[in-house]
Amino acid sequence: MEFIDLKSQYMLSRDLINQRIQAVLDHGQYIMGPEVGELEARLAGFCGARHCVTVASGTEALIISLMALGIGPGDEVLTTPFSFIATAEAILLVGAKPVFVDIDRATCNIDPRQIESKITPRTRAIMPVSLFGQPADMEQINSIGQRYNLAVIEDAAQSFGATYQGKKSCNLSTIGCTSFFPSKPLGCYGDGGALFTNDDMLATAAREIRVHGQSRRYVHTRVGVGGRMDTLQCAIVLAKLENFERELGLRADIAASYEQKLSGKIRLIKLMPDRTSVYAQYTVALDERERVREVLHQAGIPTAIHYPVPIHRQPAYAWLSNVDACPVAMDMAEKVLSIPMGPYMSQSDITHVTDVLIKAATQTPSGRMDVVELSK
Ligand SMILES: *Cc1c(COP(=O)(O)O)cnc(C)c1O
């Protein structure tokens, strides 16, 4: 069993993907070829956003978004410490300061009730992460953003395709950023990403910043980066888009099977009723994680931990906050465990994972059940 099975997906879409790659090799426009604009139009349509700008990676999407908003030295950006490092890294790279807000224990997303108390005159933006594939509490976050005139950048690297009150992730705030890293729900075969906005000025800024701040050839209106997404990677995403909706359905089916077998026995990440998840990860919470993880490993079941150390406790980031900051993130970092997930997982694999997991987690050496909590 694989943690994320990319091979089955390739075998199923092999002809489509190969044809798309061959078309790029035939026309030879490896940088900003026709597939780039084609993908941007398709993705903007998918999300219902006015603009999509493809970029070199999800990290680059975050950096370019911050640059397009003019956020830099002296500015503060509120974000979650319970994410992949790139979220806070992008903020520091533009010279601004990430200010960490603790998470909600049930969803592991930023806790909107704790945002306001962290706002200062230097705060310029809020950067929530739609973790594990479920959108953050965007309505509450946007309303705080509006009240204090702050931009809201959704780090939707894990949630492309998810919905919030019927609207697509990436189109829920000032800017939405996603990643096409191979293991994400919509992945390419290398690095890639995109940002989405309904603001014409921000879209123009982002388009220029991704090509060295160039507004016309050899006219550099602003300072930018080399941040384009390759034509080949755009072609691969275009091919994979053909089956994406179907795969989202399959992901939801797998998650429903997991939930049906695990709920009441294992603590699950809560899916809020007004949104859908694309399950970039299927994550559970365990009191005796290391022991359970070892049992799963012995049974041939790969697992991963998203994330073992919150960003505010990482060596290069610890200076940003107090040692006792974000206690919920600290606690969840010791409990979360992600189990295999993917659209082409078999029922027998699901049964194997859940059988081993339930047995390991509920039959602890002391004989008591580990954690019992319903997910809904
Ligand atoms: C994957 C990821 C990123 C970075 O995306 P890359 O394409 O790898 O640069 C940023 N934020 C989150 C939450 C992610 O999961």
Coordinates of C-alpha atoms and ligand atoms in Angstrom, one line a residue:
M1 CA 0.0 0.0 0.0
E2 CA 1.2 3.5 -0.8
F3 CA 0.6 6.6 1.2
I4 CA -0.5 8.5 -1.9
D5 CA -0.8 6.3 -5.0
L6 CA 0.2 8.4 -8.1
K7 CA 0.9 5.4 -10.3
S8 CA -2.7 4.2 -10.6
Q9 CA -3.8 7.7 -11.5
Y10 CA -1.2 7.9 -14.2
M11 CA -2.0 4.4 -15.6
L12 CA -5.7 5.5 -15.9
S13 CA -5.0 8.8 -17.6
R14 CA -1.8 7.7 -19.4
D15 CA -2.9 8.4 -23.0
L16 CA -4.4 11.8 -22.1
I17 CA -1.3 12.9 -20.2
N18 CA 1.1 11.5 -22.8
Q19 CA -0.7 13.3 -25.6
R20 CA -0.7 16.6 -23.7
I21 CA 3.1 16.3 -23.1
Q22 CA 3.7 15.3 -26.7
A23 CA 1.9 18.4 -27.9
V24 CA 4.2 20.6 -25.9
L25 CA 7.3 18.8 -27.2
D26 CA 5.9 19.3 -30.8
H27 CA 5.3 23.0 -30.5
G28 CA 8.4 23.6 -28.3
Q29 CA 7.1 26.7 -26.4
Y30 CA 8.4 25.5 -23.0
I31 CA 7.9 28.8 -21.3
M32 CA 4.6 30.6 -21.5
G33 CA 3.3 28.3 -24.2
P34 CA -0.4 28.1 -25.1
E35 CA -1.2 25.6 -22.3
V36 CA -0.4 28.2 -19.7
G37 CA -3.2 30.5 -20.8
E38 CA -5.5 27.5 -21.5
L39 CA -5.0 26.2 -17.9
E40 CA -5.5 29.6 -16.4
A41 CA -8.8 30.0 -18.2
R42 CA -9.9 26.5 -17.2
L43 CA -8.9 26.9 -13.5
A44 CA -10.5 30.4 -13.2
G45 CA -13.7 28.9 -14.7
F46 CA -13.5 26.0 -12.3
C47 CA -13.2 28.3 -9.2
G48 CA -15.5 31.0 -10.6
A49 CA -12.7 33.6 -10.1
R50 CA -12.1 36.4 -12.5
H51 CA -8.3 35.7 -12.7
C52 CA -6.0 32.8 -12.4
V53 CA -2.2 33.3 -12.6
T54 CA -0.2 30.1 -12.7
V55 CA 3.2 30.3 -10.9
A56 CA 6.2 28.1 -10.2
S57 CA 4.9 26.6 -7.0
G58 CA 2.4 27.0 -4.1
T59 CA 5.2 28.7 -2.1
E60 CA 5.7 31.2 -5.0
A61 CA 2.0 31.8 -5.2
L62 CA 2.1 32.9 -1.5
I63 CA 5.2 35.1 -2.0
I64 CA 3.8 36.7 -5.2
S65 CA 0.5 37.4 -3.5
L66 CA 2.2 39.2 -0.6
M67 CA 4.3 41.2 -3.1
A68 CA 1.3 42.1 -5.2
L69 CA -0.4 43.4 -2.0
G70 CA 2.7 45.5 -1.3
I71 CA 3.3 43.7 2.0
G72 CA 6.9 43.9 3.3
P73 CA 9.2 45.1 6.1
G74 CA 7.4 46.6 9.1
D75 CA 4.2 44.7 8.3
E76 CA 2.6 41.8 10.2
V77 CA 0.6 38.9 8.8
L78 CA -1.6 36.8 11.0
T79 CA -1.4 33.1 10.2
T80 CA -1.6 29.6 11.7
P81 CA 1.4 27.8 13.1
F82 CA -0.1 24.4 12.2
S83 CA 0.8 24.2 8.5
F84 CA 3.5 23.4 6.1
I85 CA 6.5 25.7 6.7
A86 CA 5.9 27.6 3.4
T87 CA 3.0 29.6 4.8
A88 CA 5.1 31.5 7.4
E89 CA 8.3 31.3 5.2
A90 CA 6.6 33.3 2.5
I91 CA 5.7 36.1 5.0
L92 CA 9.3 36.3 6.3
L93 CA 10.8 36.2 2.7
V94 CA 9.0 39.4 1.8
G95 CA 10.4 41.0 5.0
A96 CA 7.1 40.9 7.0
K97 CA 6.5 39.2 10.3
P98 CA 4.3 36.2 10.8
V99 CA 2.1 36.5 13.9
F100 CA 0.8 33.1 14.9
V101 CA -2.8 32.6 16.0
D102 CA -3.7 29.2 17.6
I103 CA -5.9 26.6 15.9
D104 CA -9.3 25.2 16.6
R105 CA -8.9 21.7 18.0
A106 CA -11.8 20.2 16.0
T107 CA -10.6 21.2 12.5
C108 CA -7.0 22.1 13.1
N109 CA -7.6 25.3 11.1
I110 CA -6.9 28.8 12.5
D111 CA -9.3 29.7 15.3
P112 CA -11.1 32.9 14.1
R113 CA -12.1 33.8 17.7
Q114 CA -8.4 34.4 18.5
I115 CA -7.6 36.6 15.5
E116 CA -8.8 40.0 16.6
S117 CA -6.7 40.1 19.8
K118 CA -3.5 39.7 17.7
I119 CA -4.3 42.7 15.4
T120 CA -1.9 45.7 15.7
P121 CA -1.5 48.9 13.7
R122 CA 1.1 47.0 11.7
T123 CA -1.2 44.1 10.7
R124 CA -1.8 44.1 6.9
A125 CA -3.2 40.7 6.1
I126 CA -4.6 37.4 7.4
M127 CA -3.3 34.2 5.9
P128 CA -5.5 31.2 6.9
V129 CA -4.6 27.7 5.7
S130 CA -7.4 25.4 4.5
L131 CA -5.7 22.4 6.1
F132 CA -6.1 18.8 5.1
G133 CA -8.4 20.0 2.3
Q134 CA -11.1 21.7 4.3
P135 CA -11.6 25.5 3.9
A136 CA -10.9 27.6 7.0
D137 CA -13.7 29.7 8.6
M138 CA -13.6 32.2 5.8
E139 CA -16.8 34.1 6.6
Q140 CA -15.6 35.0 10.1
I141 CA -12.0 35.7 8.8
N142 CA -13.3 37.9 5.9
S143 CA -15.5 39.9 8.2
I144 CA -12.5 40.6 10.5
G145 CA -10.5 41.5 7.4
Q146 CA -13.2 43.9 6.2
R147 CA -13.5 45.5 9.7
Y148 CA -9.8 46.2 10.0
N149 CA -9.1 46.7 6.3
L150 CA -6.8 43.6 6.0
A151 CA -6.3 41.5 2.9
V152 CA -7.2 37.8 3.3
I153 CA -4.9 35.3 1.5
E154 CA -6.2 31.8 1.6
D155 CA -3.4 29.2 1.6
A156 CA -5.4 26.7 -0.4
A157 CA -2.4 24.5 -1.3
Q158 CA -4.3 21.5 0.1
S159 CA -7.8 22.4 -0.7
F160 CA -8.2 23.1 -4.4
G161 CA -11.6 21.7 -5.4
A162 CA -13.1 22.1 -1.9
T163 CA -16.2 24.2 -1.3
Y164 CA -17.3 26.7 1.4
Q165 CA -20.9 27.6 1.5
G166 CA -21.1 26.5 -2.1
K167 CA -18.2 28.6 -3.3
K168 CA -14.9 27.1 -4.4
S169 CA -11.8 27.3 -2.2
C170 CA -9.2 29.7 -3.8
N171 CA -12.1 32.1 -4.6
L172 CA -13.1 32.9 -1.0
S173 CA -11.1 35.9 -0.2
T174 CA -8.8 38.7 -1.6
I175 CA -6.4 36.1 -3.0
G176 CA -6.4 32.3 -3.0
C177 CA -3.2 30.3 -3.5
T178 CA -2.8 26.7 -4.5
S179 CA -0.1 24.2 -5.3
F180 CA 0.2 21.5 -7.9
F181 CA 3.0 19.6 -6.1
P182 CA 2.6 16.0 -7.2
S183 CA 1.0 14.7 -4.0
K184 CA -1.7 17.5 -3.8
P185 CA -5.2 16.6 -4.8
L186 CA -4.6 18.2 -8.2
G187 CA -0.9 17.6 -8.8
C188 CA 1.5 18.0 -11.8
Y189 CA 4.8 16.1 -12.3
G190 CA 7.1 18.6 -10.8
D191 CA 6.5 22.0 -9.1
G192 CA 3.6 24.3 -10.0
G193 CA 1.0 26.5 -8.4
A194 CA -1.6 29.2 -9.0
L195 CA -3.2 32.2 -7.4
F196 CA -6.7 33.4 -7.9
T197 CA -8.3 36.8 -7.4
N198 CA -11.3 38.9 -8.5
D199 CA -9.2 42.1 -8.3
D200 CA -7.9 43.3 -11.7
M201 CA -5.0 45.4 -10.2
L202 CA -3.8 42.5 -8.1
A203 CA -4.0 40.1 -11.0
T204 CA -1.9 42.5 -13.2
A205 CA 0.6 42.9 -10.4
A206 CA 0.9 39.2 -9.9
R207 CA 1.3 38.6 -13.7
E208 CA 4.1 41.1 -13.8
I209 CA 5.8 40.0 -10.6
R210 CA 6.0 36.4 -11.8
V211 CA 8.1 37.6 -14.8
H212 CA 10.6 39.8 -13.0
G213 CA 8.2 42.7 -12.7
Q214 CA 8.0 43.1 -16.4
S215 CA 5.1 45.0 -17.8
R216 CA 6.4 45.0 -21.4
R217 CA 9.5 43.3 -22.8
Y218 CA 12.6 44.7 -21.0
V219 CA 10.4 47.2 -19.1
H220 CA 10.5 46.4 -15.4
T221 CA 7.8 48.4 -13.7
R222 CA 8.4 46.7 -10.3
V223 CA 10.7 44.2 -8.6
G224 CA 9.6 40.6 -9.3
V225 CA 10.8 37.1 -9.3
G226 CA 11.3 34.3 -11.9
G227 CA 8.1 32.6 -10.9
R228 CA 6.4 31.1 -14.0
M229 CA 4.9 27.6 -14.2
D230 CA 6.4 25.5 -17.1
T231 CA 4.2 24.8 -20.1
L232 CA 4.8 21.1 -19.6
Q233 CA 3.5 21.2 -16.1
C234 CA 0.4 23.2 -17.2
A235 CA -0.2 20.6 -19.9
I236 CA -0.1 17.8 -17.2
V237 CA -2.6 19.6 -15.0
L238 CA -4.9 20.1 -18.1
A239 CA -4.8 16.4 -18.7
K240 CA -5.5 15.6 -15.0
L241 CA -8.3 18.1 -14.9
E242 CA -10.4 15.8 -17.1
N243 CA -10.8 13.3 -14.3
F244 CA -10.5 15.7 -11.4
E245 CA -14.3 16.1 -10.5
R246 CA -14.6 12.3 -10.6
E247 CA -11.6 11.9 -8.4
L248 CA -13.0 14.4 -5.9
G249 CA -16.1 12.1 -5.7
L250 CA -13.9 9.1 -5.2
R251 CA -12.0 10.9 -2.5
A252 CA -15.2 11.8 -0.7
D253 CA -16.3 8.1 -1.0
I254 CA -13.0 6.9 0.6
A255 CA -13.4 9.5 3.3
A256 CA -17.0 8.4 4.0
S257 CA -15.8 4.8 4.3
Y258 CA -13.1 5.8 6.7
E259 CA -15.5 7.8 8.7
Q260 CA -18.1 5.1 8.8
K261 CA -15.6 2.6 10.1
L262 CA -13.7 4.9 12.5
S263 CA -16.2 7.3 14.0
G264 CA -17.1 6.6 17.6
K265 CA -13.8 4.7 17.9
I266 CA -11.1 7.2 16.8
R267 CA -11.0 10.9 17.0
L268 CA -11.4 12.4 13.6
I269 CA -10.9 15.9 12.1
K270 CA -14.3 17.5 12.1
L271 CA -15.8 18.5 8.8
M272 CA -18.0 21.5 9.2
P273 CA -21.5 21.3 7.7
D274 CA -21.2 24.3 5.4
R275 CA -18.1 23.0 3.5
T276 CA -16.6 20.1 1.7
S277 CA -13.0 18.7 2.0
V278 CA -10.9 17.3 -0.8
Y279 CA -9.0 15.3 1.8
A280 CA -5.4 16.2 0.7
Q281 CA -4.7 14.2 3.9
Y282 CA -7.0 12.0 5.9
T283 CA -5.9 12.8 9.4
V284 CA -6.9 11.4 12.8
A285 CA -5.9 12.3 16.4
L286 CA -4.5 9.7 18.8
D287 CA -3.2 10.0 22.4
E288 CA -0.6 7.2 21.9
R289 CA 0.3 8.1 18.4
E290 CA 3.9 6.7 18.3
R291 CA 2.8 3.3 19.5
V292 CA -0.2 3.1 17.1
R293 CA 2.0 4.4 14.2
E294 CA 4.5 1.5 14.9
V295 CA 1.7 -1.1 14.8
L296 CA 0.5 0.4 11.4
H297 CA 4.0 0.3 10.1
Q298 CA 4.4 -3.3 11.1
A299 CA 1.2 -4.1 9.2
G300 CA 2.6 -2.5 6.1
I301 CA 0.5 0.7 6.3
P302 CA 2.4 3.9 5.6
T303 CA 1.5 7.0 7.6
A304 CA 2.7 10.6 7.8
I305 CA 2.5 13.4 10.4
H306 CA 1.2 16.7 9.4
Y307 CA 2.9 18.4 11.3
P308 CA 5.1 17.1 14.1
V309 CA 6.4 20.5 15.1
P310 CA 4.3 23.6 14.7
I311 CA 6.0 26.4 12.8
H312 CA 6.4 28.7 15.8
R313 CA 8.6 26.0 17.5
Q314 CA 10.8 25.4 14.5
P315 CA 14.4 26.5 15.2
A316 CA 14.4 29.3 12.6
Y317 CA 11.0 30.6 13.7
A318 CA 11.0 30.2 17.5
W319 CA 12.2 33.8 18.0
L320 CA 8.9 35.1 16.7
S321 CA 6.7 34.0 19.7
N322 CA 6.8 33.0 23.3
V323 CA 7.4 29.3 24.2
D324 CA 3.9 28.9 25.6
A325 CA 2.2 30.3 22.5
C326 CA -0.5 28.3 20.6
P327 CA -1.0 25.5 23.1
V328 CA -3.6 23.8 20.9
A329 CA -1.2 23.6 18.0
M330 CA 1.4 22.2 20.3
D331 CA -1.0 19.5 21.5
M332 CA -2.3 18.5 18.1
A333 CA 1.2 18.2 16.8
E334 CA 1.7 15.3 19.2
K335 CA -1.6 13.6 18.3
V336 CA -2.2 13.9 14.5
L337 CA -1.6 11.0 12.2
S338 CA -2.4 10.9 8.5
I339 CA -3.3 7.6 7.0
P340 CA -3.3 6.5 3.3
M341 CA -5.7 8.5 1.1
G342 CA -6.3 8.7 -2.6
P343 CA -9.1 8.3 -5.2
Y344 CA -8.0 4.8 -6.3
M345 CA -7.7 3.2 -2.8
S346 CA -9.4 -0.2 -2.7
Q347 CA -12.1 -1.2 -0.3
S348 CA -9.8 -4.0 1.0
D349 CA -7.0 -1.5 1.7
I350 CA -9.5 0.7 3.6
T351 CA -10.7 -2.2 5.6
H352 CA -7.1 -3.2 6.4
V353 CA -6.1 0.3 7.5
T354 CA -9.2 0.7 9.7
D355 CA -9.0 -2.8 11.2
V356 CA -5.4 -2.3 12.2
L357 CA -5.9 1.3 13.4
I358 CA -9.0 0.5 15.5
K359 CA -7.3 -2.5 17.1
A360 CA -4.1 -0.6 17.9
A361 CA -5.8 2.5 19.2
T362 CA -8.6 1.0 21.2
Q363 CA -6.8 -2.0 22.7
T364 CA -4.1 -0.1 24.5
P365 CA -1.8 -1.9 27.0
S366 CA -4.0 -0.6 29.8
G367 CA -7.1 -2.0 28.1
R368 CA -8.9 1.3 27.8
M369 CA -10.1 3.0 24.6
D370 CA -7.8 5.7 23.3
V371 CA -10.1 8.5 22.3
V372 CA -13.8 8.3 21.6
E373 CA -15.4 11.3 20.0
L374 CA -17.9 11.6 17.2
S375 CA -16.8 13.6 14.1
K376 CA -20.1 15.1 13.5
Ligands
LIG1 C1 2.2 22.1 -0.2 C2 2.0 23.4 0.6 C3 2.5 24.6 0.3 C4 3.6 24.8 -0.7 O1 3.4 24.4 -2.0 P1 4.6 24.0 -3.0 O2 4.0 23.9 -4.3 O3 5.2 22.8 -2.5 O4 5.5 25.2 -2.9 C5 2.1 25.7 1.0 N1 1.2 25.6 2.0 C6 0.6 24.4 2.3 C7 -0.4 24.4 3.4 C8 1.0 23.3 1.6 O5 0.4 22.1 2.0

